[in-house]
XYZ file of N, CA and C in Angstrom:
819
model
N -136.230 108.045 -112.862
C -137.593 108.191 -112.648
C -137.745 108.911 -111.360
N -138.609 109.934 -111.316
C -138.920 110.697 -110.170
C -140.012 110.076 -109.326
N -139.709 109.644 -108.199
C -140.683 109.096 -107.272
C -140.432 109.689 -105.963
N -141.004 110.925 -105.642
C -140.686 111.568 -104.326
C -141.505 110.885 -103.326
N -141.004 111.140 -101.947
C -141.839 110.754 -100.819
C -143.214 111.290 -100.832
N -144.288 110.415 -100.653
C -145.607 110.859 -100.602
C -146.024 111.010 -99.155
N -145.963 110.089 -98.391
C -146.319 110.147 -97.007
C -145.618 109.005 -96.109
N -145.708 109.191 -94.895
C -145.266 108.204 -93.854
C -146.459 107.953 -92.900
N -146.674 106.706 -92.731
C -147.802 106.107 -91.970
C -147.379 105.923 -90.573
N -148.085 106.497 -89.543
C -147.988 106.277 -88.223
C -149.274 105.693 -87.555
N -149.121 104.471 -87.172
C -150.363 103.868 -86.695
C -150.495 104.080 -85.110
N -151.771 104.493 -84.781
C -151.973 104.827 -83.474
C -153.181 104.127 -82.840
N -153.275 103.943 -81.513
C -154.446 103.360 -80.886
C -155.732 104.131 -80.914
N -155.443 105.432 -80.666
C -156.657 106.402 -80.525
C -156.401 107.631 -81.353
N -157.145 107.871 -82.324
C -156.818 109.047 -83.278
C -157.117 110.414 -82.569
N -158.047 110.490 -81.723
C -158.357 111.709 -81.160
C -157.228 112.142 -80.235
N -156.681 111.141 -79.463
C -155.635 111.404 -78.699
C -154.355 111.803 -79.374
N -154.108 111.084 -80.525
C -152.931 111.425 -81.226
C -153.084 112.816 -81.934
N -154.197 113.130 -82.437
C -154.549 114.484 -82.824
C -154.148 115.624 -81.864
N -154.710 115.403 -80.586
C -154.366 116.334 -79.437
C -152.822 116.338 -79.187
N -152.220 115.256 -79.200
C -150.844 115.329 -78.753
C -150.008 115.908 -79.863
N -150.273 115.657 -81.109
C -149.425 116.248 -82.214
C -149.749 117.806 -82.266
N -150.962 118.219 -82.002
C -151.196 119.622 -82.037
C -150.396 120.330 -80.824
N -150.246 119.619 -79.789
C -149.584 120.230 -78.598
C -148.131 120.194 -78.880
N -147.597 119.355 -79.812
C -146.264 119.438 -80.239
C -145.983 120.495 -81.198
N -146.970 121.320 -81.527
C -146.781 122.498 -82.514
C -147.057 122.090 -83.879
N -147.638 120.922 -84.237
C -148.020 120.509 -85.559
C -149.479 120.980 -85.860
N -149.746 121.392 -87.081
C -151.083 121.522 -87.510
C -151.624 120.200 -88.068
N -152.708 119.653 -87.485
C -153.301 118.471 -87.731
C -154.572 118.618 -88.399
N -154.898 118.012 -89.481
C -156.237 118.098 -90.260
C -156.946 116.765 -90.249
N -158.085 116.690 -89.809
C -158.834 115.475 -89.792
C -158.950 115.006 -91.211
N -158.724 113.706 -91.455
C -158.732 113.164 -92.819
C -160.121 112.565 -93.268
N -160.620 111.777 -92.333
C -161.967 111.158 -92.612
C -161.929 109.646 -92.461
N -162.788 108.933 -93.017
C -162.953 107.475 -93.041
C -162.526 106.962 -94.322
N -162.110 105.570 -94.270
C -161.846 104.823 -95.416
C -162.990 103.868 -95.664
N -163.839 104.186 -96.649
C -165.012 103.262 -96.998
C -164.636 101.791 -97.177
N -165.375 100.937 -96.459
C -165.095 99.487 -96.598
C -164.062 99.099 -95.625
N -163.446 100.025 -94.871
C -162.520 99.717 -93.921
C -162.873 100.128 -92.465
N -162.126 99.733 -91.495
C -162.375 100.146 -90.155
C -161.563 101.214 -89.732
N -160.874 101.933 -90.656
C -159.808 102.934 -90.301
C -160.411 104.322 -90.555
N -159.832 105.225 -89.734
C -159.910 106.704 -90.021
C -158.686 107.333 -89.847
N -158.436 108.555 -90.310
C -157.084 109.123 -90.246
C -157.080 110.607 -90.089
N -155.944 111.121 -89.783
C -155.737 112.624 -89.758
C -154.287 112.869 -90.448
N -154.091 114.098 -90.948
C -152.889 114.385 -91.806
C -152.084 115.529 -90.999
N -150.742 115.359 -91.141
C -149.842 116.496 -90.798
C -149.167 116.670 -92.098
N -149.578 117.840 -92.721
C -148.954 118.136 -94.111
C -147.939 119.152 -94.079
N -146.880 118.968 -94.887
C -145.673 119.902 -94.744
C -145.500 120.700 -96.095
N -144.796 121.723 -95.982
C -144.484 122.569 -97.044
C -143.980 121.906 -98.265
N -143.149 120.864 -98.054
C -142.507 120.074 -99.212
C -143.534 119.175 -99.868
N -144.774 119.127 -99.368
C -145.651 118.361 -100.004
C -145.976 116.863 -99.425
N -145.044 116.542 -98.590
C -145.117 115.166 -97.975
C -146.048 115.394 -96.714
N -146.247 114.256 -96.088
C -147.225 114.315 -94.912
C -147.143 112.988 -94.001
N -147.445 113.270 -92.754
C -147.711 112.145 -91.910
C -149.136 111.670 -92.002
N -149.476 110.440 -92.038
C -150.749 110.015 -91.861
C -150.931 109.313 -90.535
N -151.638 109.958 -89.624
C -152.009 109.287 -88.290
C -153.290 108.406 -88.615
N -153.096 107.138 -88.472
C -154.239 106.197 -88.767
C -154.593 105.313 -87.567
N -155.898 105.187 -87.316
C -156.320 104.286 -86.158
C -157.462 103.553 -86.727
N -157.872 102.531 -85.868
C -158.968 101.553 -86.199
C -160.063 101.680 -85.157
N -161.288 101.578 -85.776
C -162.495 101.603 -84.996
C -162.837 100.214 -84.480
N -162.307 99.207 -85.086
C -162.496 97.853 -84.811
C -161.308 97.062 -85.334
N -160.939 95.881 -84.752
C -159.938 94.976 -85.254
C -160.166 94.780 -86.795
N -158.905 94.674 -87.581
C -159.047 94.339 -88.869
C -157.924 93.516 -89.367
N -157.943 92.337 -89.191
C -156.796 91.327 -89.387
C -156.245 91.361 -90.776
N -157.156 91.627 -91.688
C -156.728 91.594 -93.065
C -156.051 92.921 -93.559
N -156.013 93.830 -92.750
C -155.200 95.120 -93.053
C -153.839 94.988 -92.901
N -152.974 95.378 -93.810
C -151.528 95.169 -93.706
C -150.815 95.830 -92.440
N -151.464 96.952 -91.774
C -150.923 97.609 -90.712
C -151.591 97.293 -89.392
N -152.650 96.778 -89.275
C -153.246 96.371 -88.032
C -152.548 95.360 -87.269
N -152.003 94.232 -87.893
C -151.286 93.334 -87.007
C -150.071 94.007 -86.419
N -149.330 95.025 -87.139
C -148.160 95.559 -86.551
C -148.634 96.511 -85.321
N -149.722 97.198 -85.444
C -150.114 97.987 -84.275
C -150.590 97.039 -83.145
N -151.336 96.019 -83.373
C -151.738 95.156 -82.277
C -150.577 94.441 -81.544
N -149.559 94.130 -82.356
C -148.485 93.298 -81.897
C -147.402 94.172 -81.265
N -146.991 95.221 -81.882
C -145.859 96.081 -81.431
C -146.255 97.354 -80.819
N -147.463 97.817 -80.987
C -147.827 99.064 -80.381
C -147.811 100.127 -81.500
N -148.062 101.400 -81.084
C -148.088 102.489 -82.065
C -146.696 102.887 -82.534
N -146.732 103.488 -83.758
C -145.345 103.787 -84.253
C -145.398 103.957 -85.834
N -144.279 104.189 -86.453
C -144.144 104.133 -87.857
C -144.295 102.756 -88.477
N -145.159 102.665 -89.388
C -145.476 101.296 -89.899
C -145.174 101.186 -91.458
N -145.182 102.301 -92.124
C -144.902 102.190 -93.623
C -144.646 103.647 -94.231
N -144.270 103.615 -95.455
C -144.191 104.814 -96.249
C -144.540 104.644 -97.641
N -144.883 105.730 -98.364
C -145.307 105.615 -99.674
C -144.528 106.608 -100.612
N -144.341 106.270 -101.777
C -143.836 107.223 -102.805
C -144.864 107.578 -103.728
N -144.739 108.732 -104.415
C -145.832 109.234 -105.292
C -145.520 109.010 -106.750
N -146.264 108.098 -107.458
C -145.998 107.846 -108.797
C -146.864 108.845 -109.737
N -146.434 108.946 -111.010
C -147.355 109.768 -111.879
C -148.667 108.910 -111.993
N -148.632 107.673 -112.306
C -149.670 106.767 -112.274
C -149.243 105.499 -111.658
N -149.998 104.901 -110.800
C -149.477 103.671 -110.216
C -149.330 102.493 -111.273
N -150.326 102.280 -112.045
C -150.129 101.096 -113.022
C -148.856 101.242 -113.799
N -148.523 102.405 -114.342
C -147.449 102.619 -115.081
C -146.125 102.280 -114.308
N -145.994 102.807 -113.191
C -144.791 102.415 -112.376
C -144.683 100.939 -112.098
N -145.920 100.328 -111.658
C -145.812 98.877 -111.426
C -145.394 98.081 -112.746
N -145.885 98.575 -113.906
C -145.588 97.883 -115.041
C -144.046 98.013 -115.446
N -143.544 99.188 -115.140
C -142.067 99.421 -115.407
C -141.276 98.564 -114.450
N -141.639 98.511 -113.210
C -140.991 97.728 -112.255
C -140.879 96.330 -112.566
N -142.151 95.783 -113.059
C -142.189 94.330 -113.482
C -141.265 94.036 -114.612
N -141.271 94.986 -115.444
C -140.455 94.812 -116.761
C -138.963 94.772 -116.452
N -138.563 95.305 -115.398
C -137.242 95.234 -114.846
C -136.953 94.120 -113.949
N -137.961 93.473 -113.565
C -137.813 92.205 -112.766
C -138.097 92.467 -111.278
N -138.705 93.566 -110.947
C -139.145 93.850 -109.618
C -140.525 93.597 -109.416
N -140.916 92.729 -108.451
C -142.333 92.372 -108.241
C -142.918 93.349 -107.295
N -144.095 93.896 -107.850
C -145.070 94.712 -106.966
C -146.465 94.160 -107.291
N -147.365 94.121 -106.209
C -148.562 93.715 -106.274
C -149.400 94.556 -107.334
N -150.499 93.940 -107.927
C -151.304 94.790 -108.938
C -151.918 95.874 -108.154
N -152.126 97.142 -108.785
C -152.749 98.366 -108.185
C -154.119 97.968 -107.621
N -154.440 98.543 -106.470
C -155.704 98.345 -105.770
C -156.336 99.635 -105.637
N -157.644 99.849 -106.036
C -158.310 100.992 -105.717
C -158.686 101.324 -104.219
N -158.439 102.530 -103.838
C -158.695 103.047 -102.484
C -159.331 104.306 -102.637
N -159.740 104.785 -101.293
C -160.412 106.178 -101.211
C -160.629 106.558 -99.812
N -161.099 107.799 -99.662
C -161.345 108.321 -98.360
C -162.619 109.310 -98.445
N -163.442 109.291 -97.480
C -164.520 110.377 -97.339
C -164.070 111.338 -96.340
N -163.938 112.536 -96.792
C -163.476 113.527 -95.894
C -164.640 114.087 -95.048
N -164.324 114.661 -93.874
C -165.377 115.245 -93.079
C -166.392 116.052 -93.663
N -165.858 116.820 -94.747
C -166.685 117.711 -95.431
C -167.535 117.132 -96.612
N -167.564 115.772 -96.660
C -168.321 115.035 -97.617
C -167.620 114.741 -98.982
N -166.426 115.424 -99.245
C -165.760 115.243 -100.471
C -165.097 113.765 -100.463
N -165.315 113.025 -101.529
C -164.753 111.719 -101.691
C -163.602 111.774 -102.628
N -162.433 111.117 -102.179
C -161.215 111.097 -103.064
C -160.828 109.739 -103.324
N -160.166 109.580 -104.443
C -159.674 108.270 -104.865
C -158.233 108.141 -105.199
N -157.539 106.867 -105.087
C -156.224 106.676 -105.364
C -156.147 105.316 -105.765
N -154.868 104.897 -106.216
C -154.528 103.565 -106.474
C -153.217 103.199 -105.734
N -153.210 102.227 -104.938
C -152.071 101.790 -104.203
C -151.515 100.530 -104.876
N -150.224 100.183 -104.635
C -149.638 99.032 -105.044
C -148.483 98.716 -104.016
N -148.536 97.479 -103.484
C -147.759 97.162 -102.398
C -146.481 96.288 -102.994
N -145.224 96.333 -102.362
C -144.090 95.698 -102.745
C -144.223 94.148 -102.229
N -143.274 93.434 -102.754
C -143.213 92.008 -102.254
C -142.317 91.799 -101.146
N -141.539 92.969 -100.807
C -140.682 92.889 -99.600
C -140.739 94.092 -98.801
N -140.632 93.946 -97.438
C -140.964 95.071 -96.476
C -139.865 96.152 -96.445
N -138.737 95.993 -97.181
C -137.711 97.133 -97.249
C -138.201 98.093 -98.206
N -139.080 97.947 -99.068
C -139.580 98.825 -100.113
C -140.795 99.571 -99.738
N -141.106 100.638 -100.213
C -142.321 101.514 -99.962
C -143.408 100.994 -100.798
N -144.754 101.347 -100.433
C -145.833 101.140 -101.374
C -145.892 102.384 -102.291
N -146.746 102.323 -103.186
C -147.159 103.350 -104.245
C -148.413 103.919 -103.944
N -148.576 105.193 -103.944
C -149.876 105.792 -103.692
C -150.086 106.898 -104.806
N -150.845 106.489 -105.853
C -150.980 107.455 -106.946
C -152.535 107.937 -106.945
N -152.585 109.203 -107.219
C -154.017 109.868 -107.153
C -154.733 109.604 -108.404
N -156.088 109.319 -108.259
C -156.982 109.291 -109.275
C -157.824 110.686 -109.437
N -158.335 111.014 -108.288
C -158.914 112.392 -108.098
C -157.603 113.334 -107.848
N -157.845 114.700 -108.043
C -156.697 115.589 -107.678
C -155.998 115.410 -106.427
N -154.751 115.508 -106.505
C -153.941 115.330 -105.179
C -154.242 116.343 -104.074
N -154.681 117.514 -104.504
C -155.049 118.640 -103.593
C -156.209 118.177 -102.787
N -157.110 117.273 -103.320
C -158.221 116.810 -102.449
C -157.659 115.897 -101.292
N -156.633 115.161 -101.612
C -156.117 114.223 -100.680
C -155.177 114.955 -99.681
N -154.355 115.786 -100.232
C -153.250 116.444 -99.448
C -153.492 117.896 -99.576
N -154.134 118.436 -98.464
C -154.526 119.860 -98.417
C -153.452 120.737 -98.732
N -153.690 122.032 -99.228
C -152.657 123.082 -99.360
C -153.076 124.244 -98.527
N -152.146 125.236 -98.502
C -152.387 126.518 -97.869
C -152.085 126.512 -96.384
N -152.724 127.182 -95.427
C -152.321 127.358 -94.085
C -152.096 126.081 -93.280
N -152.798 124.893 -93.772
C -152.678 123.693 -92.884
C -151.312 123.244 -93.010
N -150.455 123.684 -93.888
C -149.036 123.220 -94.084
C -148.070 124.091 -93.158
N -148.540 124.960 -92.422
C -147.803 125.900 -91.594
C -147.931 125.304 -90.158
N -146.749 125.220 -89.486
C -146.658 124.596 -88.108
C -146.029 125.501 -87.175
N -146.558 125.529 -85.956
C -146.018 126.432 -84.965
C -144.640 126.083 -84.538
N -144.303 124.738 -84.773
C -142.886 124.363 -84.312
C -141.919 124.596 -85.425
N -142.227 125.204 -86.543
C -141.321 125.495 -87.544
C -140.908 124.344 -88.566
N -141.565 123.147 -88.395
C -141.299 121.992 -89.173
C -141.728 122.362 -90.686
N -140.786 122.228 -91.663
C -141.175 122.351 -93.080
C -141.231 121.176 -93.862
N -140.636 120.058 -93.466
C -140.856 118.969 -94.262
C -139.943 117.782 -93.791
N -139.926 116.630 -94.515
C -139.148 115.447 -94.053
C -137.763 115.477 -94.840
N -136.869 115.713 -93.981
C -135.400 115.812 -94.368
C -134.896 114.436 -94.643
N -135.229 113.343 -93.788
C -134.586 112.150 -93.807
C -135.510 111.087 -93.260
N -135.509 109.924 -93.899
C -136.290 108.736 -93.451
C -135.384 107.583 -93.311
N -135.198 107.108 -92.123
C -134.298 105.899 -91.806
C -135.083 104.547 -91.994
N -134.471 103.642 -92.705
C -135.140 102.236 -92.949
C -134.087 101.229 -92.662
N -134.595 100.208 -91.754
C -133.779 99.234 -91.360
C -133.956 98.052 -92.438
N -132.754 97.486 -92.831
C -132.832 96.419 -93.761
C -131.735 95.274 -93.424
N -132.050 94.128 -93.799
C -131.067 92.983 -93.513
C -129.964 92.884 -94.418
N -130.198 92.906 -95.715
C -129.311 92.792 -96.807
C -129.186 93.971 -97.623
N -128.211 94.826 -97.338
C -128.035 96.069 -97.987
C -127.868 96.068 -99.437
N -127.068 95.190 -99.974
C -126.808 94.950 -101.295
C -128.125 94.707 -102.128
N -128.877 93.634 -101.529
C -130.068 93.182 -102.128
C -131.117 94.335 -102.208
N -131.259 95.059 -101.096
C -132.186 96.191 -100.989
C -131.761 97.244 -101.964
N -130.414 97.659 -102.024
C -130.081 98.698 -103.025
C -130.376 98.218 -104.437
N -130.304 97.025 -104.736
C -130.644 96.613 -106.123
C -132.130 96.644 -106.471
N -132.876 96.454 -105.390
C -134.367 96.595 -105.565
C -134.796 98.115 -105.683
N -134.134 98.994 -104.989
C -134.373 100.434 -105.132
C -133.808 100.855 -106.467
N -132.645 100.429 -106.909
C -132.138 100.743 -108.201
C -133.104 100.369 -109.308
N -133.712 99.254 -109.141
C -134.715 98.820 -110.124
C -135.961 99.641 -110.246
N -136.507 99.889 -108.987
C -137.810 100.553 -108.788
C -137.610 102.140 -109.259
N -136.386 102.669 -108.995
C -136.226 104.182 -109.351
C -135.691 104.236 -110.695
N -135.327 103.139 -111.406
C -134.726 103.297 -112.736
C -133.394 103.868 -112.771
N -132.604 103.630 -111.539
C -131.263 104.273 -111.505
C -130.183 103.444 -112.270
N -129.173 104.144 -112.897
C -128.097 103.367 -113.530
C -127.232 102.843 -112.476
N -126.938 103.602 -111.400
C -126.064 103.072 -110.337
C -126.573 103.669 -109.078
N -126.099 103.095 -107.920
C -126.432 103.610 -106.591
C -125.249 103.830 -105.723
N -125.309 104.674 -104.668
C -124.158 104.934 -103.824
C -123.594 103.782 -103.246
N -122.278 103.651 -103.049
C -121.621 102.513 -102.456
C -122.042 102.510 -100.884
N -122.271 101.399 -100.306
C -122.508 101.431 -98.860
C -121.249 101.662 -98.116
N -121.367 102.294 -96.933
C -120.295 102.594 -96.031
C -120.766 102.303 -94.613
N -119.915 101.430 -93.983
C -120.298 101.130 -92.518
C -121.777 100.598 -92.292
N -122.192 99.804 -93.273
C -123.458 99.197 -93.207
C -124.674 100.040 -93.610
N -124.422 101.202 -94.312
C -125.552 101.989 -94.521
C -125.234 102.827 -95.827
N -126.322 103.294 -96.448
C -126.194 104.107 -97.603
C -127.314 105.083 -97.745
N -127.340 106.084 -98.570
C -128.498 106.976 -98.715
C -128.882 107.142 -100.194
N -130.172 107.309 -100.430
C -130.730 107.667 -101.641
C -131.574 108.916 -101.597
N -131.599 109.793 -102.575
C -132.440 110.910 -102.715
C -133.783 110.629 -103.305
N -134.782 110.951 -102.599
C -136.064 110.785 -103.061
C -136.763 112.251 -102.984
N -136.666 112.941 -104.132
C -137.070 114.365 -104.138
C -136.296 115.083 -103.217
N -136.858 115.677 -102.156
C -136.218 116.569 -101.183
C -135.828 115.681 -99.942
N -136.147 114.538 -99.904
C -136.038 113.647 -98.694
C -134.814 112.598 -98.885
N -133.933 112.425 -97.982
C -132.847 111.510 -98.057
C -133.399 110.203 -97.391
N -133.362 109.165 -98.165
C -133.769 107.790 -97.632
C -132.500 107.175 -97.104
N -132.270 106.911 -95.966
C -131.135 106.294 -95.370
C -131.480 104.841 -95.012
N -130.694 103.914 -95.746
C -130.956 102.437 -95.568
C -129.857 101.935 -94.593
N -130.170 101.318 -93.451
C -129.347 100.904 -92.516
C -129.443 99.516 -92.019
N -128.245 98.762 -91.980
C -128.292 97.414 -91.536
C -127.961 97.436 -89.950
N -128.017 96.280 -89.334
C -127.860 96.173 -87.882
C -126.494 96.801 -87.532
N -125.413 96.768 -88.317
C -124.114 97.101 -88.067
C -124.066 98.746 -88.143
N -125.026 99.330 -88.652
C -124.911 100.838 -89.017
C -125.299 101.532 -87.743
N -126.258 101.138 -86.917
C -126.776 101.826 -85.770
C -127.326 100.939 -84.792
N -127.379 101.275 -83.569
C -128.153 100.478 -82.535
C -129.772 100.478 -82.723
N -130.114 101.644 -83.224
C -131.513 101.839 -83.541
C -132.036 101.017 -84.659
N -131.182 100.768 -85.682
C -131.520 99.874 -86.762
C -131.415 98.388 -86.272
N -130.459 98.079 -85.460
C -130.289 96.739 -85.015
C -131.583 96.337 -84.137
N -132.075 97.261 -83.236
C -133.199 97.050 -82.413
C -134.453 96.767 -83.217
N -134.668 97.622 -84.288
C -135.738 97.467 -85.146
C -135.838 96.254 -85.842
N -134.569 95.792 -86.333
C -134.533 94.575 -87.163
C -134.891 93.319 -86.237
N -134.323 93.366 -85.000
C -134.513 92.263 -83.983
C -135.851 92.090 -83.537
N -136.639 93.391 -83.347
C -137.965 93.312 -82.741
C -139.078 93.214 -83.777
N -138.999 93.847 -84.951
C -140.093 93.941 -85.883
C -139.577 93.508 -87.384
N -138.327 93.370 -87.591
C -137.959 93.154 -88.933
C -137.707 94.433 -89.784
N -137.723 94.329 -91.060
C -137.265 95.487 -91.931
C -138.433 96.452 -91.936
N -138.018 97.721 -92.207
C -138.970 98.845 -92.331
C -138.488 100.098 -91.785
N -139.342 101.241 -91.889
C -138.980 102.551 -91.469
C -138.961 102.653 -90.006
N -138.050 103.364 -89.348
C -138.098 103.447 -88.019
C -137.786 104.788 -87.389
N -137.333 105.750 -88.179
C -136.991 107.132 -87.641
C -137.249 108.126 -88.824
N -137.617 109.354 -88.342
C -137.849 110.503 -89.240
C -137.097 111.580 -88.967
N -136.381 112.301 -89.838
C -135.751 113.584 -89.681
C -136.554 114.602 -90.308
N -136.930 115.637 -89.539
C -137.730 116.770 -90.037
C -136.966 118.136 -89.974
N -137.027 118.782 -91.110
C -136.466 120.152 -91.285
C -137.248 121.102 -90.590
N -136.640 121.937 -89.679
C -137.296 122.925 -88.846
C -136.512 124.314 -89.089
N -137.345 125.329 -88.860
C -136.673 126.688 -88.973
C -136.447 127.245 -87.491
N -136.870 126.508 -86.580
C -136.646 126.952 -85.134
C -135.630 126.137 -84.399
N -134.870 126.793 -83.444
C -133.867 126.169 -82.651
C -134.284 125.139 -81.663
N -135.526 125.370 -81.049
C -135.979 124.419 -79.973
C -137.453 124.213 -80.117
N -138.010 123.818 -81.232
C -139.418 123.685 -81.340
C -140.063 122.639 -80.466
N -139.250 121.499 -80.213
C -139.887 120.391 -79.468
C -138.985 120.026 -78.231
N -138.403 121.010 -77.722
C -137.364 120.780 -76.656
C -138.003 120.166 -75.387
N -139.353 120.419 -75.228
C -140.035 119.980 -73.929
C -141.023 118.833 -74.157
N -140.739 118.028 -75.368
C -141.610 116.867 -75.525
C -141.423 115.761 -74.492
N -142.585 115.256 -74.080
C -142.587 114.250 -73.051
C -142.739 112.891 -73.623
N -142.196 111.848 -72.891
C -142.295 110.473 -73.382
C -143.698 110.129 -73.760
N -143.849 109.505 -74.993
C -145.045 109.063 -75.335
C -145.937 109.995 -76.224
N -145.540 111.152 -76.345
C -146.446 112.034 -77.099
C -146.373 112.080 -78.627
N -145.465 111.351 -79.079
C -145.361 111.172 -80.577
C -145.909 109.768 -80.979
N -146.548 109.130 -79.985
C -147.304 107.896 -80.329
C -146.357 106.866 -81.089
N -145.319 106.598 -80.543
C -144.269 105.605 -81.050
C -143.428 106.065 -82.255
N -143.560 107.190 -82.707
C -142.710 107.662 -83.827
C -141.446 108.386 -83.389
N -140.320 107.913 -83.743
C -139.156 108.615 -83.372
C -138.773 109.709 -84.428
N -138.813 110.960 -83.856
C -138.568 112.094 -84.732
C -137.205 112.848 -84.305
N -136.493 113.130 -85.378
C -135.229 113.908 -85.228
C -135.306 115.164 -85.889
N -135.116 116.374 -85.193
C -135.189 117.669 -85.735
C -133.848 118.082 -86.222
N -133.957 118.549 -87.530
C -132.709 118.917 -88.217
C -132.914 120.429 -88.632
N -131.819 121.137 -88.558
C -131.894 122.544 -88.894
C -132.040 122.736 -90.352
N -133.084 123.418 -90.859
C -133.165 123.785 -92.259
C -131.919 124.630 -92.676
N -131.268 124.247 -93.657
C -129.926 125.077 -94.015
C -130.274 126.506 -94.096
N -129.484 127.280 -93.338
C -129.561 128.810 -93.358
C -130.683 129.325 -92.400
N -131.567 128.469 -91.951
C -132.719 129.022 -91.190
C -132.334 129.485 -89.755
N -131.361 128.811 -89.183
C -130.998 129.277 -87.924
C -129.681 129.980 -87.738
N -129.230 130.702 -88.859
C -128.108 131.449 -88.927
C -127.961 132.535 -87.770
N -129.133 133.076 -87.407
C -129.109 134.201 -86.450
C -129.243 133.821 -85.031
N -129.328 132.486 -84.797
C -129.382 132.015 -83.429
C -128.020 131.630 -82.860
N -127.840 131.490 -81.630
C -126.605 131.084 -80.958
C -126.316 129.574 -81.343
N -125.049 129.300 -81.423
C -124.641 127.807 -81.859
C -125.378 126.871 -80.967
N -125.977 125.842 -81.695
C -126.643 124.720 -81.025
C -126.324 123.378 -81.841
N -126.625 122.339 -81.131
C -126.412 121.044 -81.809
C -127.212 121.057 -83.143
N -126.736 120.448 -84.154
C -127.350 120.352 -85.476
C -128.731 119.668 -85.358
N -128.847 118.733 -84.605
C -130.128 117.932 -84.431
C -130.393 117.518 -83.048
N -131.596 117.131 -82.747
C -131.936 116.744 -81.408
C -133.017 115.550 -81.660
N -133.009 114.569 -80.794
C -133.998 113.499 -80.971
C -135.124 113.652 -80.159
N -136.290 113.248 -80.572
C -137.469 113.214 -79.786
C -138.084 111.799 -79.833
N -138.117 111.070 -78.795
C -138.511 109.733 -78.676
C -139.866 109.484 -78.292
N -140.443 108.434 -78.952
C -141.938 108.014 -78.703
C -142.054 107.782 -77.201
């Protein structure tokens, strides 16, 4: 089953500040609008590969929202990620038939600044090591803009890698095998393994795999904690200052062949929140 990465959610305290900072980092940021019936509004950083960052903030506390408690307790940062199903009910039904629990699909929507209303259906997993599903009811192009908004001055083309901290790698791998309908999955090595989600590598890491995964598990539990971005430029974010990514750890990875004409440089560099 093909379930590519749809988007990564970055919760922030102040949306206007986050938009300003991400634009200063060389990203093209598109205002997303308000979520009817919710206290949230968002902005999008859409990439050439079709995935995007959702920068989301609250106009008022919302304890019933799955991400508000994370923001209020742990501060801004990566809080979740979604895969793109053909239709959400179909994927949920297939998962349930294989013994994997997902909550029933829930209708959602957003009112864009230009007055266009778009709709989708989300379904959340029973465990935090898995992504939620976000399937469009209205055309995806209404939710995820196309064209020049996907071009970024810093050369970022898309999400190369998403790192997720997990406690029990064998159990998590079995859940992903079931969700994705895979016959088998890669064998773990040194407390980690990787799965391919479309053009994005999903790296599952236990506490023994990296200090970053261990810190995430100790402080917040399971979930996504770092993003690798494909870039065509050698030093797009070399002067990033502490705090300008609003809690999101970003790692810049050379797009294969893109930097062949530049002088030798490290393959990747980290940008810390």
